[in-house]
Structure formats: C-alpha cells, structure tokens
XYZ file of C-alpha atoms in Angstrom:
590
model
C 64.801 -45.874 61.568
C 66.629 -46.474 58.299
C 68.050 -44.418 55.408
C 70.188 -45.357 52.409
C 72.243 -43.212 50.026
C 73.483 -44.737 46.769
C 75.404 -43.516 43.734
C 76.397 -44.969 40.381
C 79.019 -42.324 39.609
C 82.159 -44.272 38.821
C 84.173 -45.099 40.755
C 81.163 -45.351 43.047
C 83.338 -46.040 46.084
C 84.194 -42.329 46.096
C 81.059 -42.135 48.236
C 83.210 -43.445 51.077
C 85.557 -40.489 50.731
C 82.684 -38.006 50.813
C 80.987 -39.584 53.826
C 84.310 -40.150 55.633
C 83.225 -43.716 56.323
C 85.188 -46.727 55.068
C 83.062 -49.023 52.864
C 84.695 -52.136 54.306
C 83.853 -51.336 57.909
C 80.652 -51.254 59.943
C 80.761 -48.381 62.408
C 78.715 -47.374 65.449
C 78.148 -43.886 66.841
C 76.491 -43.006 70.142
C 73.797 -40.343 70.454
C 71.804 -39.237 73.483
C 68.783 -41.208 72.261
C 70.412 -44.405 70.981
C 73.036 -45.778 68.617
C 73.613 -44.943 64.958
C 75.162 -47.597 62.716
C 76.772 -46.955 59.309
C 77.497 -49.779 56.882
C 77.593 -50.434 53.131
C 75.207 -53.103 51.736
C 77.110 -52.923 48.431
C 80.308 -51.161 47.443
C 82.041 -51.577 44.102
C 83.129 -49.345 41.247
C 79.703 -49.406 39.575
C 77.407 -48.863 42.564
C 77.922 -47.963 46.189
C 75.232 -47.774 48.876
C 75.701 -46.360 52.374
C 73.108 -47.168 55.027
C 72.352 -45.329 58.261
C 70.466 -47.382 60.856
C 69.288 -45.469 63.906
C 68.435 -47.666 66.888
C 66.409 -45.389 69.159
C 66.015 -46.310 72.816
C 62.406 -45.374 73.728
C 63.151 -45.626 77.448
C 65.846 -42.971 77.098
C 63.355 -40.732 75.322
C 60.759 -41.307 78.041
C 63.187 -40.360 80.795
C 63.792 -37.046 79.100
C 60.112 -36.036 78.989
C 59.168 -32.999 81.068
C 55.668 -31.823 80.250
C 54.753 -28.179 80.641
C 51.564 -27.006 82.313
C 49.795 -26.755 78.972
C 50.846 -30.171 77.691
C 48.113 -32.796 77.422
C 48.423 -35.606 79.929
C 48.857 -38.406 77.404
C 50.966 -40.688 79.562
C 50.597 -43.646 77.206
C 52.048 -41.633 74.333
C 55.379 -41.635 76.149
C 55.634 -45.365 75.542
C 53.554 -45.947 72.416
C 54.701 -43.668 69.599
C 56.466 -43.724 66.249
C 59.739 -42.103 67.337
C 61.903 -45.253 67.189
C 60.685 -46.181 63.704
C 59.612 -43.216 61.537
C 62.124 -40.755 60.106
C 61.895 -37.467 61.993
C 64.097 -34.882 63.683
C 65.874 -37.772 65.423
C 67.177 -38.988 62.069
C 68.084 -35.423 61.073
C 70.196 -35.051 64.219
C 71.847 -38.405 63.510
C 72.710 -37.211 59.984
C 74.298 -34.109 61.460
C 76.237 -36.214 63.957
C 77.480 -38.997 61.727
C 77.961 -37.145 58.428
C 78.785 -33.656 59.698
C 81.978 -33.296 57.621
C 80.173 -34.436 54.472
C 77.413 -31.891 55.132
C 80.044 -29.165 55.324
C 81.272 -30.133 51.841
C 84.749 -31.087 53.039
C 86.943 -33.934 51.881
C 90.607 -33.413 52.716
C 91.698 -36.629 50.992
C 89.889 -35.782 47.734
C 89.195 -32.020 47.795
C 87.845 -32.011 44.237
C 84.950 -34.352 45.089
C 82.561 -32.320 47.302
C 81.733 -29.750 44.644
C 80.960 -32.307 41.938
C 77.360 -33.246 41.181
C 76.712 -36.975 41.182
C 73.682 -39.195 40.575
C 72.145 -40.015 43.947
C 69.389 -42.333 45.104
C 68.023 -41.860 48.613
C 65.465 -44.107 50.283
C 63.635 -43.759 53.587
C 61.294 -46.731 54.168
C 59.134 -44.983 56.783
C 58.860 -41.206 56.755
C 56.399 -39.226 58.847
C 54.841 -36.808 56.346
C 52.138 -34.512 57.678
C 50.498 -33.384 54.469
C 51.029 -36.684 52.690
C 52.483 -37.321 49.259
C 51.560 -33.858 47.991
C 53.601 -32.193 50.721
C 56.593 -34.431 50.015
C 56.505 -33.464 46.343
C 56.084 -29.760 47.158
C 59.231 -29.796 49.238
C 61.568 -32.012 47.200
C 60.618 -31.570 43.534
C 61.602 -27.865 43.307
C 65.096 -28.939 44.381
C 65.510 -31.156 41.330
C 64.547 -34.520 42.824
C 62.451 -37.179 41.129
C 60.128 -38.163 43.957
C 58.348 -41.397 44.769
C 56.291 -41.213 47.969
C 54.137 -44.313 48.387
C 51.588 -43.964 51.216
C 51.702 -46.703 53.843
C 48.272 -48.080 54.878
C 47.261 -47.998 58.513
C 46.923 -51.764 58.407
C 47.347 -53.830 55.206
C 44.830 -56.333 56.573
C 42.127 -53.661 56.732
C 42.300 -51.504 53.580
C 39.090 -49.727 54.557
C 40.956 -48.019 57.387
C 42.755 -45.940 54.805
C 46.279 -44.614 54.666
C 48.518 -43.457 57.471
C 50.550 -40.248 57.454
C 53.671 -42.279 56.672
C 55.183 -42.746 53.225
C 57.946 -44.808 51.693
C 60.215 -42.173 50.205
C 62.548 -42.629 47.238
C 64.489 -39.713 45.754
C 66.604 -39.666 42.604
C 68.599 -36.691 41.422
C 71.988 -35.311 40.476
C 73.675 -32.848 42.809
C 76.618 -32.545 45.222
C 76.250 -34.903 48.173
C 76.562 -32.059 50.689
C 73.506 -30.347 49.181
C 71.457 -33.530 49.428
C 72.414 -34.093 53.072
C 71.599 -30.513 54.048
C 68.215 -30.747 52.358
C 67.402 -33.934 54.267
C 68.636 -32.357 57.496
C 66.037 -29.591 57.133
C 63.148 -31.317 55.390
C 62.854 -34.494 57.487
C 61.683 -32.603 60.605
C 59.698 -30.204 58.408
C 57.680 -33.083 56.987
C 57.150 -34.539 60.465
C 56.153 -31.043 61.630
C 57.606 -31.719 65.072
C 60.924 -31.770 66.873
C 62.094 -33.888 69.775
C 63.708 -30.944 71.561
C 62.841 -27.382 72.475
C 63.417 -24.978 69.583
C 65.747 -22.211 70.736
C 66.826 -19.038 68.858
C 70.021 -20.697 67.602
C 67.816 -22.900 65.417
C 67.551 -19.950 63.007
C 71.305 -20.051 62.406
C 71.216 -23.819 61.871
C 68.364 -23.460 59.386
C 70.244 -20.824 57.388
C 73.493 -22.813 57.388
C 71.759 -25.964 56.219
C 69.613 -24.033 53.733
C 72.522 -22.227 52.107
C 72.266 -22.326 48.342
C 68.737 -23.740 48.102
C 66.305 -22.495 50.760
C 66.171 -18.811 49.767
C 64.850 -19.688 46.306
C 62.475 -22.474 47.382
C 58.833 -21.659 46.536
C 57.717 -22.993 49.943
C 60.488 -21.460 52.005
C 57.960 -19.716 54.287
C 56.304 -23.010 55.172
C 59.707 -24.680 55.611
C 60.901 -21.964 57.984
C 57.659 -22.024 59.965
C 57.615 -25.787 60.432
C 61.347 -26.122 61.073
C 61.088 -23.498 63.812
C 57.962 -25.110 65.317
C 55.760 -22.221 64.179
C 57.416 -19.782 66.572
C 56.585 -16.470 64.905
C 59.516 -14.455 66.217
C 62.057 -17.009 65.027
C 60.266 -17.535 61.714
C 60.195 -13.810 61.005
C 63.898 -13.543 61.821
C 64.720 -16.388 59.431
C 62.608 -14.945 56.610
C 64.146 -11.495 56.993
C 67.618 -12.967 56.655
C 66.556 -15.082 53.688
C 65.056 -11.968 52.080
C 68.526 -10.428 52.082
C 69.768 -13.333 49.967
C 67.222 -13.340 47.137
C 66.140 -9.684 47.222
C 62.587 -10.450 48.346
C 60.673 -7.248 49.004
C 60.864 -6.870 52.806
C 57.245 -5.709 53.055
C 56.174 -9.147 51.818
C 57.580 -10.818 54.941
C 54.681 -9.762 57.178
C 52.231 -11.767 55.086
C 54.561 -14.755 54.965
C 54.542 -15.348 58.728
C 51.088 -16.737 59.282
C 49.515 -19.487 61.299
C 49.601 -22.866 59.620
C 46.506 -24.914 60.400
C 47.114 -28.236 62.076
C 45.751 -30.930 59.802
C 46.485 -33.931 61.997
C 44.752 -34.700 65.242
C 47.880 -36.326 66.590
C 49.709 -32.981 66.316
C 48.724 -32.682 69.948
C 51.740 -34.852 70.676
C 53.845 -32.035 69.187
C 57.285 -31.679 70.663
C 56.358 -31.987 74.321
C 54.897 -35.452 74.736
C 56.437 -38.826 74.190
C 59.388 -37.656 72.154
C 61.988 -36.750 74.691
C 61.289 -33.052 74.710
C 63.175 -30.679 76.930
C 61.739 -27.961 79.220
C 61.096 -24.465 77.899
C 63.767 -23.014 80.155
C 66.535 -23.820 77.728
C 67.880 -25.923 74.910
C 67.651 -29.629 75.593
C 70.601 -31.950 75.714
C 70.019 -33.218 72.202
C 69.552 -29.723 70.839
C 72.875 -28.816 72.350
C 74.447 -31.861 70.764
C 72.952 -30.901 67.418
C 74.356 -27.406 67.747
C 77.797 -28.880 68.278
C 77.724 -31.434 65.478
C 75.363 -29.947 62.900
C 76.104 -28.122 59.709
C 79.049 -25.831 60.123
C 80.233 -27.396 63.385
C 83.925 -28.175 63.911
C 85.015 -31.598 62.844
C 85.681 -34.340 65.360
C 87.583 -37.503 64.599
C 86.217 -39.517 61.698
C 86.934 -42.977 60.375
C 89.708 -43.140 57.786
C 88.574 -43.435 54.172
C 90.127 -45.592 51.445
C 93.370 -44.158 50.117
C 93.518 -43.387 46.435
C 95.410 -40.793 44.442
C 93.254 -37.696 44.160
C 92.094 -36.708 40.736
C 92.739 -33.290 39.260
C 90.060 -30.753 40.184
C 87.738 -29.502 37.502
C 88.479 -26.158 35.882
C 86.044 -23.499 37.076
C 83.513 -22.326 34.536
C 83.644 -18.653 33.481
C 81.893 -16.345 35.912
C 78.541 -15.105 34.656
C 77.839 -11.441 35.417
C 74.246 -10.959 36.539
C 71.947 -8.244 35.241
C 71.965 -6.695 38.726
C 75.750 -6.349 38.538
C 75.554 -4.828 35.041
C 73.011 -2.364 36.378
C 75.126 -1.427 39.399
C 78.231 -0.960 37.269
C 76.371 1.280 34.810
C 75.013 3.436 37.636
C 78.426 3.782 39.272
C 79.997 4.757 35.955
C 77.329 7.417 35.395
C 77.915 8.847 38.877
C 81.680 8.895 38.366
C 81.309 10.649 35.014
C 79.084 13.271 36.642
C 81.671 13.910 39.363
C 79.061 13.263 42.057
C 80.200 13.180 45.679
C 76.902 13.444 47.587
C 74.424 10.827 46.370
C 70.787 9.958 47.106
C 69.669 6.341 46.649
C 65.912 6.786 46.286
C 64.082 3.532 46.944
C 67.239 1.990 48.400
C 65.632 -1.279 49.533
C 68.104 -3.444 51.423
C 71.079 -1.268 50.524
C 72.912 -3.170 47.791
C 73.739 -0.024 45.822
C 74.735 1.790 49.010
C 77.210 -1.000 49.740
C 78.763 -0.516 46.305
C 78.940 3.259 46.782
C 80.657 2.882 50.159
C 83.514 1.021 48.499
C 84.523 4.169 46.610
C 85.900 7.041 48.742
C 84.864 9.582 46.089
C 81.270 9.276 47.343
C 81.656 11.148 50.616
C 77.961 11.335 51.567
C 75.350 8.681 50.770
C 71.699 8.873 51.805
C 69.381 5.898 51.377
C 65.650 6.630 51.267
C 62.853 4.062 51.353
C 59.200 4.056 52.362
C 59.568 0.646 54.067
C 60.948 0.700 57.604
C 61.600 -3.019 57.370
C 63.718 -2.527 54.256
C 65.769 0.088 56.084
C 66.215 -2.221 59.061
C 67.496 -4.947 56.758
C 69.775 -2.459 55.015
C 71.198 -1.358 58.357
C 72.023 -4.936 59.281
C 73.287 -5.933 55.856
C 75.570 -2.902 55.622
C 76.852 -3.695 59.136
C 76.519 -0.071 60.186
C 76.933 -0.988 63.842
C 80.409 -2.360 63.143
C 81.639 0.397 60.832
C 84.394 2.753 61.835
C 83.181 6.181 62.899
C 84.651 7.783 59.802
C 82.921 5.332 57.479
C 79.632 5.539 59.337
C 79.551 9.321 58.938
C 79.309 8.820 55.166
C 75.939 7.069 55.181
C 72.431 7.830 56.454
C 69.208 5.851 56.096
C 65.944 7.769 56.226
C 62.312 6.897 55.643
C 60.357 8.843 53.080
C 57.827 8.505 50.276
C 59.225 9.479 46.897
C 55.969 11.020 45.716
C 56.185 13.752 48.378
C 58.600 16.670 48.494
C 61.221 16.471 51.229
C 63.559 19.285 52.304
C 66.136 16.755 53.473
C 66.756 15.699 49.872
C 67.586 19.160 48.522
C 71.130 20.054 47.503
C 72.688 16.725 46.488
C 74.942 16.099 43.518
C 73.061 13.063 42.235
C 70.014 10.885 42.832
C 69.492 7.296 41.722
C 66.152 5.575 41.091
C 67.281 2.015 40.425
C 64.326 -0.148 39.309
C 61.917 2.070 41.254
C 59.520 3.888 38.932
C 57.837 0.697 37.705
C 56.627 0.019 41.265
C 54.446 3.159 41.204
C 51.046 3.489 39.600
C 51.512 5.520 36.423
C 49.155 8.331 37.590
C 51.572 8.893 40.512
C 54.596 9.463 38.275
C 54.013 13.239 37.942
C 54.200 13.489 41.743
C 57.507 11.617 41.754
C 58.830 13.756 38.905
C 58.040 16.943 40.785
C 59.482 15.635 44.087
C 62.765 14.626 42.429
C 63.256 16.980 39.472
C 61.208 19.946 40.677
C 61.904 19.985 44.434
C 65.087 18.062 45.301
C 66.715 19.044 41.968
C 70.016 17.161 42.140
C 72.521 18.014 39.428
C 72.296 14.452 38.043
C 69.479 11.900 38.164
C 69.981 8.275 37.098
C 66.870 6.180 36.380
C 66.807 2.497 35.398
C 63.759 0.416 34.499
C 63.083 -2.877 32.670
C 62.660 -2.914 28.896
C 59.395 -4.778 28.362
C 60.382 -5.642 24.785
C 63.177 -7.839 26.128
C 60.734 -9.955 28.139
C 60.074 -12.161 25.123
C 63.635 -13.413 25.468
C 62.696 -14.763 28.894
C 59.607 -16.549 27.575
C 59.635 -20.376 27.371
C 60.271 -21.818 23.939
C 58.068 -24.803 24.699
C 55.417 -25.693 27.276
C 56.991 -26.363 30.638
C 60.054 -24.254 29.848
C 61.390 -21.717 32.296
C 60.939 -17.986 31.972
C 58.218 -15.364 31.608
C 54.866 -16.238 30.148
C 53.581 -14.048 27.331
C 52.425 -10.701 28.695
C 53.889 -11.297 32.152
C 55.997 -8.714 33.938
C 59.279 -9.429 35.674
C 58.029 -8.836 39.200
C 54.618 -9.230 40.768
C 54.740 -5.710 42.203
C 55.483 -3.966 38.897
C 52.624 -1.643 37.935
C 53.947 -1.218 34.410
C 56.928 -1.984 32.213
C 57.788 0.287 29.282
C 59.175 -0.321 25.834
C 62.077 1.793 24.595
C 59.923 4.347 22.791
C 57.723 4.978 25.831
C 60.688 5.333 28.176
C 62.435 7.666 25.730
C 59.325 9.848 25.450
C 58.911 9.985 29.241
C 62.572 10.892 29.768
C 62.504 13.626 27.127
C 59.300 15.096 28.540
C 60.554 15.102 32.150
C 63.881 16.598 31.088
C 62.280 19.408 29.094
C 59.731 20.141 31.803
C 62.230 20.513 34.642
C 65.300 21.902 32.892
C 67.407 18.775 32.391
C 69.090 17.119 29.435
C 68.455 13.365 29.126
C 70.811 10.714 27.775
C 69.634 7.108 27.312
C 71.951 4.124 27.633
C 71.468 0.331 27.379
C 72.242 -1.893 30.367
C 72.943 -5.622 30.258
C 72.628 -7.871 27.244
C 71.528 -6.057 24.079
C 69.424 -8.011 21.615
C 69.539 -6.744 18.004
C 65.752 -7.002 17.718
C 64.346 -6.080 21.127
C 67.153 -4.019 22.643
C 68.671 -4.174 26.136
C 67.301 -6.007 29.142
C 67.368 -2.800 31.190
C 67.202 0.795 29.980
C 68.849 3.718 31.778
C 68.337 7.461 31.529
C 70.922 9.921 32.873
C 69.476 13.401 33.483
C 71.869 16.349 33.759
C 70.562 19.668 35.004
C 70.948 22.496 32.500
C 71.297 25.806 34.359
C 70.427 27.788 31.210
C 66.898 26.381 31.239
C 66.269 26.388 34.989
C 64.268 29.630 34.948
C 62.005 28.399 32.180
C 61.566 25.079 33.889
C 60.450 26.833 37.094
C 57.746 28.617 35.164
C 56.630 25.365 33.538
C 56.272 23.459 36.792
C 54.844 26.261 38.913
C 51.311 25.072 38.277
C 52.007 21.409 38.828
C 52.881 21.424 42.495
C 49.335 21.968 43.783
C 48.561 18.299 43.131
C 51.610 17.236 45.085
C 51.137 16.643 48.803
C 53.647 18.063 51.278
C 56.283 16.174 53.136
C 55.235 13.041 54.963
C 58.461 11.674 56.285
C 59.307 10.155 59.606
C 62.432 8.684 61.099
C 63.147 5.009 61.479
C 63.962 3.593 64.898
C 67.486 2.259 65.103
C 70.917 3.495 66.012
C 71.964 4.320 62.467
C 68.683 5.323 60.827
C 67.913 9.032 60.984
C 65.675 10.045 63.887
C 65.302 13.740 62.989
C 64.011 15.581 59.955
C 66.638 18.279 59.682
C 66.860 19.537 56.089
C 70.048 18.653 54.276
C 72.488 21.567 54.144
C 74.759 22.287 51.214
C 77.074 25.131 50.299
C 75.810 24.872 46.724
C 72.141 24.229 47.304
C 69.793 23.526 44.412
C 67.408 26.274 43.260
C 64.526 26.905 45.628
C 61.079 25.426 44.980
C 58.616 28.066 43.616
C 56.895 30.242 46.229
C 53.560 28.614 45.482
C 54.876 25.180 46.432
C 53.572 23.330 49.478
C 54.738 25.198 52.619
C 56.759 23.437 55.306
C 57.164 23.828 59.035
C 60.880 24.608 59.422
C 61.012 22.935 62.826
C 59.907 19.467 61.756
C 59.940 19.345 57.977
C 56.266 18.366 58.074
C 53.584 19.911 55.915
C 52.322 23.124 57.431
C-alpha cells in the first residue's frame, strides 16, 4: 500500500517541517497490522516528495478475525483479499498514526506554515473505489482537487474481463497540507465503503474532527457520513445533526438524508467482518482504539526532528468579512434595544442562533424560542448548552413548539417578537393567518420582520457560464415559497400595520446596491395604542379563517412540557370575543 505527497512550493523542503519527518532519513513506525515506512524519493528546494509505504501483515489481520453469527463463512477470504495492497481504512489509520501532528495543523518549529495553502500532488497507485471513477470525482472535485482516476483492469492480459473496482488516483490542488490529510483520512475508507474494525459511537467525533472546515459544505456529505460510519443509521443521524448546526441546514431535512445506500458490489459481502481483521461487536477493536489515540485531534507523541531553519514571518491576517447573517443579527438586536424590549419571542427560532445572541445581553430578561420542528428545538437545546447553563441563566430562556399560523395564548404579552427570515418559508395564502396570530392575537409591542430582497439576487448570479451564484430566477433557498422585491414588501408591511394598529418602519440590512437595494430588507412594527380600537374592529372578521391553537411540548429537560399561557403584568389587548375559543386548562382549541 503506497501513497506519495509532493509540493513545488519553494523551498519545497518545508514539507519536512509540516510532516515532522526529516527528508534525509528513512523512518519506520509500527502499527497493529504491520509497519509503516516514511521516506523522501526527492527533496530539494524546487520539489519535495514524501512517500508512505504501508507493509501490511495479512497473517496478523487473519488472527484478528472474529466472525459474528450473521457473517458469511468465507474462510478463503481471510487469506486472499486486497487488504495488503489497496488503499483503504488501513492506510487512513496509518496516516493518522504517522502524520497526526501534521493533520492537527501544528508545526512548532515553523508556526506560520500550517495555515498556508501550497500546491500539492497526491498519488495512490491502487485505491479501492466502490462506485468507480465517478464516485472519486464526486468526492474530491468539490474540495478543489483536479482529479485523475484511471480504472485498473481486472487482468491486462484479458481486456474482455473489464475493469476492476480499483483506480490509480492522482490529485492536484492548492490548500493547506492539514486539510488535504484530513480529507484523505475520511475519504479513503469512504471510497472503499468498508472498515477493518468495528465502528463505535466515537467514530462520529473522529469524522467531525477530520471533516472540520470542509465536510459540512460538501454536496455529498450525507453519503460520506453514511459510508464512513458503515451505514449505521443512529451514528449517521447523529453526525448529520451536528453538521447541520455548522451550515444551518434545515433540521427537518435530516430525516430524508439518512437512507439506505444500495450495495453495488457483490464483494461487499466481505464488509468489515471477514478477512480484514475486524473486531467483535462487543466493543472497539484494538486498531480502532489505536486510531482514537493517534487520529485527528489526538495528543502528540514523540516525532522525528525536522530540519532547522529560521522561521519566516507569519502572514498578516486578511480583514474579517462580516457575513450577511451577522449583519442581520446586529440589525435585529439594535431594533430590539431601541424599542426597550426585555421579553422577546423568537418566532421560527430554528437552531437558536439569535437566541444565543440575545442571551449575551442581560437586558433581555426573558427569551422564548418557538419553532414547528421538534428536531430544530432539540438542536437548539444542545447548541445553546442549556444543560450546562447556570440556573439563573437558564431561567431566561424557554423553547416551545408551535405553528406560527395558529393563535397561541403562551405568546401573548411580550415586548417584542422577531420573525427572522421566516415569512418566505410560508405559502403566500397562509400569510394572513400568520399576520393574525402575531399582530392580532399575540400583539407584542414591537415586531421585527426580515426577508430577502429578490431584486438583489441578480448580484449573486454568475457573470459567465460555470460561475458561482444564483441562476436567473432562482431563489436563495430551496424551501422559499416566495421572495419579494422592495415595493411588494413595503406594501405588505404598510397593509399589515394599518390593519392591526401598528406603525411600520423599513430599514436595509447588509450590503446596499445603488440599483437593486439591500440584500435583506427589514420592517420594524411598533404598536400604536391610539389605533388599537380601530384595528380590533378591522380584524374582527378575519379570525374565523384562523384555526385555534395546535401546540404541543417538546420532550427534553429544557424544552417546555406544559402549555401554560404566558403571564404579564402589562398584557397585550385581548383577542376579540369572536376569536377561536380556548380550553384554559390545556391551551388547546375548544
């Protein structure tokens, strides 16, 4: 089993610093399945190549085999298999053992090096790739690699036999070495679609550590997680939930992501139990334990000294770019501060990012997050670390399940409500129901609404074929039911304000283009007491189309289990007598 890593970044011998392996020495490392050798076929200022040769002992693998009751009795497969020759999870473990410090992005002798992108060339002469060349490209090309994956014939003497599932892999790209090593660490066993040890729950943590910075945004992250975790649904779901927290994936999409992947190779029957040194199901095998100790994020053991050179000056950090999400959060917080709000509703709170920002400011003494998705609330609970909060801090926040198109007594009497990028996820015919539930029933003193400005989408469109961004007519998210231009949003805000006794103020959020306006538009509604009576008369006939409360509690220590109406010394005006009646004991529709 063989792998090479080369760079032409000058001086190329800096590769020795990053790998913590001296270019002038050949070194040997012991693993539980054989010996790993590191040497440099060439090393000068213009080009440096490091080679990892893994000499697998098949007898050692055979001695470790313990087949379960359901394993096929393929005794010959213990002795005749590709494990000593084809890149697989064995090579991934060797990478984690031999180059663990490099994978962590550490270089004490030259601390400026790990973060620098460098041109890299990686070759693996024999890679087990279930799914063939197409699968190799699907996994590596989105990460910025130029990929060459030449299929290897079953037997060159008999072309009619066709191609094997092995490819000769060559990658070329520019990135930090640590990123490249972590990608290999994950994707080698993913392509093989098998592991040589039992996959335990701690594999989720190893996947997330190795996938930091690249896996959350990978278009095939669901497939990667499923294969890496040997298609164990519980572990895969756990990994995807935690990845969803990173890139703001809608939590309700996770259920559809964890699906069975059809086995396309007959020899998948060998799996992880036969002929590859697998461990029993009772626990993590010896090699898995070794991987846990030496993999990404593990503490450093002794490493070979690297060449001594004077370290160069580190690069100056580029200016920090403020994301649109941060602009949006800042604008909302400023609006809430200006309104003097202390008790705030986050309607459609998702995974709790805004709640986390609100908790940082003591002025917001009560925060309630509402979402229709129980999974989103579960993620919010974990992400906010409610279980580890002090009692005083925990008393400030509640998470409750509820649909925003239904009236809910628990939401009455608050100072402010926020609908951050929420309304565009509803079908437009349902907006009147939401308006009544928020403005007509809950009636907070201030309501803050943000939504995308569809006019700005042209600034995301590609300038040439193949460019990045939104295609013409596309919306920013697949779940958006609509996106409004400035005139439409202004008309909606003015109509809702007049109908329910509020005054509306519109503000831009994010970058403002002189032609198409801001990326996000925000409306701040302030309740006008002088028009409340008239507004009640206006909306009295609208409520009959609005269904009553349909709210239920979310299981979990910190998510509300009851439906007790919110109490307030200065409660909002009551809903008209003709509104949907409620059972005072449960809050459910009578």
